[in-house]
PDB file of C-alpha atoms in Angstrom:
ATOM      1  CA  TRP A 235      -0.096   0.045  -0.007  1.00 41.00           C
ATOM      2  CA  ASN A 236       1.181   3.519  -1.312  1.00 47.00           C
ATOM      3  CA  PHE A 237       1.476   5.678   2.068  1.00 44.00           C
ATOM      4  CA  LEU A 238       3.505   8.583   0.536  1.00 40.00           C
ATOM      5  CA  ALA A 239       0.542   8.386  -2.168  1.00 41.00           C
ATOM      6  CA  GLN A 240      -1.750   8.391   0.207  1.00 46.00           C
ATOM      7  CA  ALA A 241      -0.470  10.992   2.200  1.00 43.00           C
ATOM      8  CA  SER A 242      -0.092  13.254  -0.665  1.00 37.00           C
ATOM      9  CA  ALA A 243      -3.735  12.941  -1.529  1.00 38.00           C
ATOM     10  CA  ILE A 244      -5.296  13.552   1.761  1.00 38.00           C
ATOM     11  CA  LYS A 245      -3.081  16.831   2.153  1.00 37.00           C
ATOM     12  CA  PHE A 246      -5.268  18.969  -0.035  1.00 32.00           C
ATOM     13  CA  ALA A 247      -8.754  17.689   1.195  1.00 39.00           C
ATOM     14  CA  THR A 248     -11.347  19.683   2.964  1.00 45.00           C
ATOM     15  CA  MET A 249     -13.252  17.265   5.085  1.00 61.00           C
ATOM     16  CA  PRO A 250     -13.196  17.672   9.123  1.00 77.00           C
ATOM     17  CA  ALA A 251     -10.812  14.483   9.505  1.00 90.00           C
ATOM     18  CA  ARG A 252      -7.124  15.221   9.534  1.00 94.00           C
ATOM     19  CA  VAL A 253      -5.362  12.093   8.555  1.00 97.00           C
ATOM     20  CA  ILE A 254      -1.831  11.186  10.152  1.00 97.00           C
ATOM     21  CA  ILE A 255       0.393   7.883   8.690  1.00 96.00           C
ATOM     22  CA  ALA A 256       1.901   6.916  11.722  1.00 96.00           C
ATOM     23  CA  ASP A 257       4.901   5.415  10.391  1.00 94.00           C
ATOM     24  CA  SER A 258       7.126   5.911  13.302  1.00 94.00           C
ATOM     25  CA  LEU A 259       6.769   5.628  17.256  1.00 94.00           C
ATOM     26  CA  GLN A 260       6.360   9.456  17.680  1.00 95.00           C
ATOM     27  CA  LYS A 261       3.609   9.675  15.271  1.00 96.00           C
ATOM     28  CA  ILE A 262       1.555   7.261  17.581  1.00 97.00           C
ATOM     29  CA  PRO A 263      -0.500   9.208  20.073  1.00 97.00           C
ATOM     30  CA  ASP A 264      -0.937   9.001  23.814  1.00 95.00           C
ATOM     31  CA  ALA A 265      -3.087  11.932  23.936  1.00 96.00           C
ATOM     32  CA  PRO A 266      -5.338  13.702  21.635  1.00 97.00           C
ATOM     33  CA  VAL A 267      -3.817  15.363  19.046  1.00 96.00           C
ATOM     34  CA  ASP A 268      -4.112  19.102  19.080  1.00 95.00           C
ATOM     35  CA  GLY A 269      -6.733  18.620  21.572  1.00 94.00           C
ATOM     36  CA  HIS A 270      -9.369  17.034  18.768  1.00 96.00           C
ATOM     37  CA  PRO A 271     -10.997  13.723  19.053  1.00 97.00           C
ATOM     38  CA  THR A 272      -8.711  11.037  17.741  1.00 98.00           C
ATOM     39  CA  VAL A 273      -8.857   7.254  16.367  1.00 98.00           C
ATOM     40  CA  VAL A 274      -5.933   5.293  15.908  1.00 98.00           C
ATOM     41  CA  TYR A 275      -6.115   2.192  14.155  1.00 98.00           C
ATOM     42  CA  TRP A 276      -3.923   0.171  11.597  1.00 97.00           C
ATOM     43  CA  ALA A 277      -4.012   2.101   8.067  1.00 97.00           C
ATOM     44  CA  ILE A 278      -6.816  -0.415   6.757  1.00 97.00           C
ATOM     45  CA  CYS A 279     -10.307  -0.197   6.878  1.00 98.00           C
ATOM     46  CA  GLY A 280     -11.159  -3.061   9.409  1.00 97.00           C
ATOM     47  CA  LEU A 281     -12.792  -2.082  12.652  1.00 98.00           C
ATOM     48  CA  ALA A 282     -12.158   1.321  12.659  1.00 98.00           C
ATOM     49  CA  GLN A 283     -14.147   2.168   9.440  1.00 98.00           C
ATOM     50  CA  PRO A 284     -17.637   2.372  11.255  1.00 98.00           C
ATOM     51  CA  ILE A 285     -15.723   4.815  13.866  1.00 98.00           C
ATOM     52  CA  ARG A 286     -14.586   6.929  11.157  1.00 98.00           C
ATOM     53  CA  TYR A 287     -18.174   6.894   9.872  1.00 98.00           C
ATOM     54  CA  ALA A 288     -19.411   7.919  13.440  1.00 98.00           C
ATOM     55  CA  LEU A 289     -17.181  10.757  13.320  1.00 97.00           C
ATOM     56  CA  GLU A 290     -18.342  12.092  10.477  1.00 97.00           C
ATOM     57  CA  CYS A 291     -21.903  11.741  11.523  1.00 97.00           C
ATOM     58  CA  VAL A 292     -21.164  13.617  14.912  1.00 96.00           C
ATOM     59  CA  GLY A 293     -19.583  16.381  12.918  1.00 93.00           C
ATOM     60  CA  GLY A 294     -16.449  18.356  14.286  1.00 91.00           C
ATOM     61  CA  ASP A 295     -12.764  18.040  13.382  1.00 95.00           C
ATOM     62  CA  TYR A 296     -11.087  14.972  14.294  1.00 97.00           C
ATOM     63  CA  VAL A 297      -7.811  13.122  13.963  1.00 98.00           C
ATOM     64  CA  ASP A 298      -7.769   9.578  12.085  1.00 98.00           C
ATOM     65  CA  VAL A 299      -4.264   8.161  12.825  1.00 98.00           C
ATOM     66  CA  ARG A 300      -3.369   5.340  10.440  1.00 98.00           C
ATOM     67  CA  VAL A 301      -0.715   3.196  11.965  1.00 97.00           C
ATOM     68  CA  HIS A 302       1.679   1.160   9.553  1.00 94.00           C
ATOM     69  CA  TRP A 303       2.476  -2.107  10.233  1.00 91.00           C
ATOM     70  CA  GLY A 304       6.073  -1.968   9.542  1.00 87.00           C
ATOM     71  CA  PRO A 305       8.822  -2.299   9.888  1.00 87.00           C
ATOM     72  CA  ALA A 306       8.581  -5.552   7.900  1.00 86.00           C
ATOM     73  CA  GLU A 307       6.569  -6.986   5.191  1.00 87.00           C
ATOM     74  CA  PRO A 308       4.841 -10.318   5.894  1.00 90.00           C
ATOM     75  CA  THR A 309       6.917 -12.219   4.080  1.00 85.00           C
ATOM     76  CA  GLU A 310       6.557 -14.936   6.260  1.00 85.00           C
ATOM     77  CA  GLY A 311       2.934 -14.330   7.283  1.00 86.00           C
ATOM     78  CA  PRO A 312       1.604 -12.901  10.721  1.00 88.00           C
ATOM     79  CA  VAL A 313       4.918 -14.207  12.730  1.00 86.00           C
ATOM     80  CA  THR A 314       7.225 -12.631  10.040  1.00 92.00           C
ATOM     81  CA  PRO A 315      10.163 -11.032  12.298  1.00 89.00           C
ATOM     82  CA  GLY A 316       9.657  -6.950  12.556  1.00 91.00           C
ATOM     83  CA  TYR A 317       6.020  -7.556  11.311  1.00 93.00           C
ATOM     84  CA  LYS A 318       3.253  -4.871  13.236  1.00 94.00           C
ATOM     85  CA  GLN A 319       6.663  -4.054  15.481  1.00 94.00           C
ATOM     86  CA  LEU A 320       6.085  -0.500  15.345  1.00 94.00           C
ATOM     87  CA  TRP A 321       2.588  -1.072  17.231  1.00 96.00           C
ATOM     88  CA  LYS A 322       4.048  -3.410  19.336  1.00 95.00           C
ATOM     89  CA  ASP A 323       7.167  -1.080  20.503  1.00 95.00           C
ATOM     90  CA  ARG A 324       4.441   1.489  21.127  1.00 96.00           C
ATOM     91  CA  LYS A 325       2.088  -0.311  23.089  1.00 97.00           C
ATOM     92  CA  VAL A 326       4.584  -1.371  25.726  1.00 96.00           C
ATOM     93  CA  ASP A 327       4.883   2.433  26.443  1.00 95.00           C
ATOM     94  CA  LEU A 328       0.826   2.888  26.576  1.00 96.00           C
ATOM     95  CA  GLU A 329       0.554   0.100  28.826  1.00 94.00           C
ATOM     96  CA  GLN A 330       1.771   2.765  31.304  1.00 91.00           C
ATOM     97  CA  THR A 331      -1.088   5.011  30.538  1.00 90.00           C
ATOM     98  CA  GLN A 332      -4.014   3.375  28.997  1.00 93.00           C
ATOM     99  CA  LEU A 333      -6.289   0.686  30.441  1.00 94.00           C
ATOM    100  CA  PHE A 334      -6.241  -2.206  28.016  1.00 96.00           C
ATOM    101  CA  PRO A 335      -4.205  -0.612  25.146  1.00 96.00           C
ATOM    102  CA  ASN A 336      -5.321  -2.002  21.693  1.00 97.00           C
ATOM    103  CA  LEU A 337      -6.307  -1.369  18.365  1.00 98.00           C
ATOM    104  CA  PRO A 338      -8.595   0.648  17.586  1.00 98.00           C
ATOM    105  CA  TYR A 339      -8.433   3.008  20.508  1.00 98.00           C
ATOM    106  CA  TYR A 340     -10.108   6.506  20.860  1.00 98.00           C
ATOM    107  CA  MET A 341      -9.251   9.694  22.858  1.00 98.00           C
ATOM    108  CA  GLU A 342     -10.836  12.972  23.118  1.00 97.00           C
ATOM    109  CA  THR A 343     -10.634  15.921  25.640  1.00 94.00           C
ATOM    110  CA  ASP A 344     -13.460  16.114  28.091  1.00 89.00           C
ATOM    111  CA  ALA A 345     -14.311  19.619  30.049  1.00 86.00           C
ATOM    112  CA  GLN A 346     -15.375  17.553  33.075  1.00 87.00           C
ATOM    113  CA  LEU A 347     -13.936  14.504  32.389  1.00 86.00           C
ATOM    114  CA  GLY A 348     -10.381  15.264  31.253  1.00 89.00           C
ATOM    115  CA  THR A 349      -8.758  12.937  28.585  1.00 91.00           C
ATOM    116  CA  VAL A 350     -10.977  10.065  27.777  1.00 95.00           C
ATOM    117  CA  THR A 351      -9.635   6.969  26.403  1.00 97.00           C
ATOM    118  CA  LEU A 352     -11.353   4.030  25.072  1.00 98.00           C
ATOM    119  CA  VAL A 353     -10.577   0.670  23.238  1.00 97.00           C
ATOM    120  CA  GLN A 354     -13.375  -1.753  21.962  1.00 97.00           C
ATOM    121  CA  SER A 355     -14.850  -0.788  18.736  1.00 97.00           C
ATOM    122  CA  ASN A 356     -18.809  -1.172  19.951  1.00 97.00           C
ATOM    123  CA  ALA A 357     -17.978   0.578  23.010  1.00 97.00           C
ATOM    124  CA  ILE A 358     -16.144   3.698  21.170  1.00 98.00           C
ATOM    125  CA  LEU A 359     -19.342   3.819  18.425  1.00 98.00           C
ATOM    126  CA  ARG A 360     -22.105   3.933  21.536  1.00 97.00           C
ATOM    127  CA  HIS A 361     -19.569   6.759  23.285  1.00 97.00           C
ATOM    128  CA  LEU A 362     -19.885   8.742  20.050  1.00 97.00           C
ATOM    129  CA  GLY A 363     -23.449   7.753  19.425  1.00 97.00           C
ATOM    130  CA  ARG A 364     -24.492   9.802  22.746  1.00 95.00           C
ATOM    131  CA  LYS A 365     -23.159  13.233  21.162  1.00 94.00           C
ATOM    132  CA  LYS A 366     -26.002  12.835  18.187  1.00 95.00           C
ATOM    133  CA  PRO A 367     -28.985  10.581  20.351  1.00 92.00           C
ATOM    134  CA  SER A 368     -30.054   9.843  16.874  1.00 95.00           C
ATOM    135  CA  LEU A 369     -27.089   7.635  16.181  1.00 98.00           C
ATOM    136  CA  LEU A 370     -28.582   5.523  19.157  1.00 97.00           C
ATOM    137  CA  GLY A 371     -32.101   4.825  17.471  1.00 96.00           C
ATOM    138  CA  GLY A 372     -33.975   6.864  19.718  1.00 94.00           C
ATOM    139  CA  SER A 373     -37.141   5.022  20.939  1.00 94.00           C
ATOM    140  CA  GLN A 374     -35.490   2.323  19.095  1.00 96.00           C
ATOM    141  CA  GLU A 375     -32.228   1.857  21.051  1.00 97.00           C
ATOM    142  CA  HIS A 376     -32.683  -1.880  21.908  1.00 97.00           C
ATOM    143  CA  MET A 377     -32.840  -2.668  18.371  1.00 97.00           C
ATOM    144  CA  CYS A 378     -30.249  -0.594  17.541  1.00 98.00           C
ATOM    145  CA  ASP A 379     -28.084  -2.807  20.145  1.00 97.00           C
ATOM    146  CA  MET A 380     -29.286  -5.501  18.563  1.00 98.00           C
ATOM    147  CA  ALA A 381     -27.934  -4.649  15.067  1.00 98.00           C
ATOM    148  CA  LEU A 382     -24.923  -3.419  16.127  1.00 98.00           C
ATOM    149  CA  GLU A 383     -24.114  -6.803  17.313  1.00 98.00           C
ATOM    150  CA  GLN A 384     -25.440  -8.819  14.900  1.00 98.00           C
ATOM    151  CA  GLY A 385     -23.127  -6.836  12.588  1.00 98.00           C
ATOM    152  CA  GLY A 386     -20.178  -7.623  14.765  1.00 97.00           C
ATOM    153  CA  ASP A 387     -21.402 -11.093  13.917  1.00 97.00           C
ATOM    154  CA  LEU A 388     -21.382 -10.823  10.334  1.00 98.00           C
ATOM    155  CA  ASP A 389     -17.796  -9.218  10.358  1.00 98.00           C
ATOM    156  CA  LYS A 390     -16.450 -11.871  12.342  1.00 97.00           C
ATOM    157  CA  ALA A 391     -18.129 -14.323   9.510  1.00 97.00           C
ATOM    158  CA  ILE A 392     -16.629 -12.296   6.618  1.00 97.00           C
ATOM    159  CA  THR A 393     -12.966 -11.446   8.062  1.00 97.00           C
ATOM    160  CA  PRO A 394     -11.391 -14.825   9.065  1.00 96.00           C
ATOM    161  CA  MET A 395     -12.353 -15.833   5.549  1.00 96.00           C
ATOM    162  CA  MET A 396     -10.334 -12.616   4.081  1.00 97.00           C
ATOM    163  CA  TYR A 397      -7.226 -13.430   6.193  1.00 96.00           C
ATOM    164  CA  GLY A 398      -6.834 -17.292   5.995  1.00 93.00           C
ATOM    165  CA  ASN A 399      -9.187 -19.101   3.986  1.00 94.00           C
ATOM    166  CA  PHE A 400     -10.589 -16.860   1.039  1.00 97.00           C
ATOM    167  CA  GLY A 401     -10.811 -20.134  -1.156  1.00 96.00           C
ATOM    168  CA  ALA A 402     -13.819 -20.365   1.009  1.00 97.00           C
ATOM    169  CA  ALA A 403     -15.809 -17.202   0.135  1.00 97.00           C
ATOM    170  CA  ALA A 404     -17.653 -18.390  -3.387  1.00 98.00           C
ATOM    171  CA  PRO A 405     -19.327 -21.564  -1.328  1.00 98.00           C
ATOM    172  CA  TRP A 406     -20.020 -19.196   1.655  1.00 98.00           C
ATOM    173  CA  CYS A 407     -21.674 -16.326  -0.510  1.00 98.00           C
ATOM    174  CA  LYS A 408     -23.925 -19.112  -2.549  1.00 98.00           C
ATOM    175  CA  GLU A 409     -24.802 -21.331   0.634  1.00 98.00           C
ATOM    176  CA  ALA A 410     -24.598 -18.981   4.227  1.00 98.00           C
ATOM    177  CA  LEU A 411     -25.158 -15.690   2.722  1.00 98.00           C
ATOM    178  CA  PRO A 412     -28.738 -15.880   1.140  1.00 98.00           C
ATOM    179  CA  GLY A 413     -30.188 -16.809   4.637  1.00 97.00           C
ATOM    180  CA  MET A 414     -28.382 -14.164   6.240  1.00 98.00           C
ATOM    181  CA  LEU A 415     -29.571 -11.282   3.910  1.00 98.00           C
ATOM    182  CA  SER A 416     -32.897 -12.469   4.449  1.00 98.00           C
ATOM    183  CA  HIS A 417     -32.967 -11.718   7.609  1.00 98.00           C
ATOM    184  CA  TRP A 418     -31.313  -7.896   7.301  1.00 98.00           C
ATOM    185  CA  ALA A 419     -34.019  -7.607   4.241  1.00 98.00           C
ATOM    186  CA  ARG A 420     -37.000  -8.545   7.215  1.00 98.00           C
ATOM    187  CA  MET A 421     -35.374  -5.820   9.735  1.00 97.00           C
ATOM    188  CA  ILE A 422     -35.260  -3.058   7.122  1.00 98.00           C
ATOM    189  CA  GLY A 423     -38.484  -3.781   5.900  1.00 96.00           C
ATOM    190  CA  ASP A 424     -39.972  -0.476   4.619  1.00 95.00           C
ATOM    191  CA  LYS A 425     -37.792   1.937   7.004  1.00 97.00           C
ATOM    192  CA  LYS A 426     -35.114   3.957   5.082  1.00 98.00           C
ATOM    193  CA  PHE A 427     -32.133   2.279   7.432  1.00 98.00           C
ATOM    194  CA  LEU A 428     -32.276  -0.278   9.810  1.00 98.00           C
ATOM    195  CA  VAL A 429     -33.990   0.671  13.113  1.00 97.00           C
ATOM    196  CA  SER A 430     -35.472   3.876  11.834  1.00 94.00           C
ATOM    197  CA  ASP A 431     -35.468   6.719   8.961  1.00 95.00           C
ATOM    198  CA  GLU A 432     -32.335   8.214  10.480  1.00 96.00           C
ATOM    199  CA  LEU A 433     -28.926   6.464  10.295  1.00 98.00           C
ATOM    200  CA  THR A 434     -27.966   4.717  13.345  1.00 98.00           C
ATOM    201  CA  ILE A 435     -23.870   3.514  14.550  1.00 98.00           C
ATOM    202  CA  ALA A 436     -25.689   0.009  13.593  1.00 98.00           C
ATOM    203  CA  ASP A 437     -26.144   1.141  10.209  1.00 98.00           C
ATOM    204  CA  LEU A 438     -22.530   2.284   9.813  1.00 98.00           C
ATOM    205  CA  LYS A 439     -21.452  -1.137  11.316  1.00 98.00           C
ATOM    206  CA  VAL A 440     -23.564  -3.345   8.922  1.00 98.00           C
ATOM    207  CA  TYR A 441     -23.196  -0.677   5.892  1.00 98.00           C
ATOM    208  CA  GLU A 442     -19.264  -1.587   6.496  1.00 98.00           C
ATOM    209  CA  CYS A 443     -19.996  -5.381   6.446  1.00 98.00           C
ATOM    210  CA  PHE A 444     -22.396  -5.192   3.052  1.00 98.00           C
ATOM    211  CA  ARG A 445     -19.427  -2.971   1.402  1.00 98.00           C
ATOM    212  CA  LYS A 446     -17.183  -5.937   2.165  1.00 98.00           C
ATOM    213  CA  ILE A 447     -19.023  -8.320   0.706  1.00 98.00           C
ATOM    214  CA  ARG A 448     -19.790  -6.372  -2.475  1.00 98.00           C
ATOM    215  CA  LEU A 449     -15.994  -6.393  -2.808  1.00 98.00           C
ATOM    216  CA  ILE A 450     -15.846  -9.878  -2.342  1.00 98.00           C
ATOM    217  CA  GLU A 451     -18.279 -11.008  -4.655  1.00 98.00           C
ATOM    218  CA  VAL A 452     -17.013  -8.850  -7.637  1.00 97.00           C
ATOM    219  CA  GLU A 453     -13.750 -10.550  -7.217  1.00 97.00           C
ATOM    220  CA  PRO A 454     -12.901 -12.768 -10.145  1.00 96.00           C
ATOM    221  CA  SER A 455     -12.516 -15.828  -7.944  1.00 96.00           C
ATOM    222  CA  VAL A 456     -15.322 -15.574  -6.174  1.00 97.00           C
ATOM    223  CA  GLY A 457     -17.929 -14.646  -8.983  1.00 96.00           C
ATOM    224  CA  THR A 458     -21.408 -14.806  -6.982  1.00 97.00           C
ATOM    225  CA  SER A 459     -23.890 -12.263  -7.012  1.00 97.00           C
ATOM    226  CA  THR A 460     -26.270 -12.973  -3.708  1.00 98.00           C
ATOM    227  CA  LEU A 461     -25.929  -9.652  -2.592  1.00 98.00           C
ATOM    228  CA  ALA A 462     -26.644  -7.824  -5.634  1.00 98.00           C
ATOM    229  CA  SER A 463     -29.691  -9.852  -6.402  1.00 98.00           C
ATOM    230  CA  ASN A 464     -31.393  -8.765  -2.745  1.00 98.00           C
ATOM    231  CA  LYS A 465     -33.053  -5.639  -3.853  1.00 98.00           C
ATOM    232  CA  VAL A 466     -33.781  -4.729  -0.374  1.00 98.00           C
ATOM    233  CA  VAL A 467     -30.155  -4.572   0.506  1.00 98.00           C
ATOM    234  CA  MET A 468     -29.176  -3.413  -1.987  1.00 98.00           C
ATOM    235  CA  ASP A 469     -31.556  -0.283  -2.143  1.00 98.00           C
ATOM    236  CA  TYR A 470     -30.782  -0.030   1.713  1.00 98.00           C
ATOM    237  CA  ILE A 471     -26.969   0.396   0.696  1.00 98.00           C
ATOM    238  CA  ASP A 472     -27.663   3.233  -1.833  1.00 98.00           C
ATOM    239  CA  ARG A 473     -29.944   5.137   0.572  1.00 98.00           C
ATOM    240  CA  VAL A 474     -26.679   5.004   2.963  1.00 98.00           C
ATOM    241  CA  GLU A 475     -24.310   5.747   0.803  1.00 98.00           C
ATOM    242  CA  SER A 476     -26.624   8.944  -0.614  1.00 98.00           C
ATOM    243  CA  ALA A 477     -27.120  10.086   3.067  1.00 97.00           C
ATOM    244  CA  GLU A 478     -24.977  13.143   4.374  1.00 96.00           C
ATOM    245  CA  PRO A 479     -22.434  13.211   5.375  1.00 96.00           C
ATOM    246  CA  MET A 480     -21.493   9.459   4.308  1.00 97.00           C
ATOM    247  CA  LYS A 481     -22.073  10.906   0.703  1.00 97.00           C
ATOM    248  CA  SER A 482     -19.559  13.375   1.243  1.00 96.00           C
ATOM    249  CA  TYR A 483     -17.239  11.326   3.198  1.00 97.00           C
ATOM    250  CA  LEU A 484     -16.966   8.567   0.367  1.00 97.00           C
ATOM    251  CA  ALA A 485     -16.298  10.889  -2.017  1.00 96.00           C
ATOM    252  CA  SER A 486     -13.341  12.694  -0.287  1.00 95.00           C
ATOM    253  CA  ALA A 487      -9.686  11.881  -0.285  1.00 94.00           C
ATOM    254  CA  GLN A 488     -10.037  10.930   3.644  1.00 95.00           C
ATOM    255  CA  PHE A 489     -11.974   7.993   2.725  1.00 97.00           C
ATOM    256  CA  LEU A 490     -10.144   4.941   2.852  1.00 97.00           C
ATOM    257  CA  ALA A 491     -11.712   2.394   0.644  1.00 97.00           C
ATOM    258  CA  ARG A 492      -9.031  -0.341   0.397  1.00 97.00           C
ATOM    259  CA  PRO A 493      -7.003  -2.342   1.978  1.00 97.00           C
ATOM    260  CA  LEU A 494     -10.175  -3.599   3.966  1.00 98.00           C
ATOM    261  CA  ASN A 495      -7.320  -6.033   6.096  1.00 96.00           C
ATOM    262  CA  ASN A 496      -3.931  -5.790   7.065  1.00 95.00           C
ATOM    263  CA  ALA A 497      -0.844  -6.936   4.720  1.00 93.00           C
ATOM    264  CA  HIS A 498      -0.929 -10.590   5.446  1.00 94.00           C
ATOM    265  CA  ALA A 499      -4.912 -11.226   4.595  1.00 95.00           C
ATOM    266  CA  GLN A 500      -5.282 -13.308   1.531  1.00 95.00           C
ATOM    267  CA  PHE A 501      -7.886 -10.793   0.507  1.00 97.00           C
ATOM    268  CA  LYS A 502      -6.872  -6.914   0.842  1.00 95.00           C
TER     269      LYS A 502
END
């Protein structure tokens, strides 16, 4: 992945996000960068993508720190010496100041609480959702919670294949995916989004899963069209991508469309 090209493209962007490519220990922060809300994750989509969407929906400036997996490329897979060493070294320092340091993590400065630092992607999403109550689903918050967790299960079904067994993607799309999509289509029903007519954090999580599936199915070695044949779900995807601020963010230089996964994955 060309980090210099990515950084150059981002330099001239005008969206709220400031993107930092963290290719040294000093660029992996232990406090909110310049006082702005800050999310830190690998320089991939992965678990941080819904968090980036949520930060866009909340509004205001924020910093998106994308950590390089260096200094070594994974020529021997995930156990390659030096692979992800940059983060491993920084994590040793963060152990002294953070609870359960891990990627992704999120930091902000709160007038009453001081510096807030969170790990666990769904905890971060819920925290951001409290800043804009519609993101939690209003009177349907219980359904938002369920959809968020169910979206996590869908992501867990996709991700291991992309990392270790991409040959299983085609049969999974043919055999398992149709039943899963039927449940999502039933949940959408005649609503604009999953639980209401406004975007929620659950939509941001589930949409990203659908985006990954769309990329998987158009891969020549997979070549299925299960997602594309489900009109309810496809119309839902179109509505998410057309809703602001998602529409503007997806068209911006800050939006990271690929890689979906880290460098040792079979499908990135």
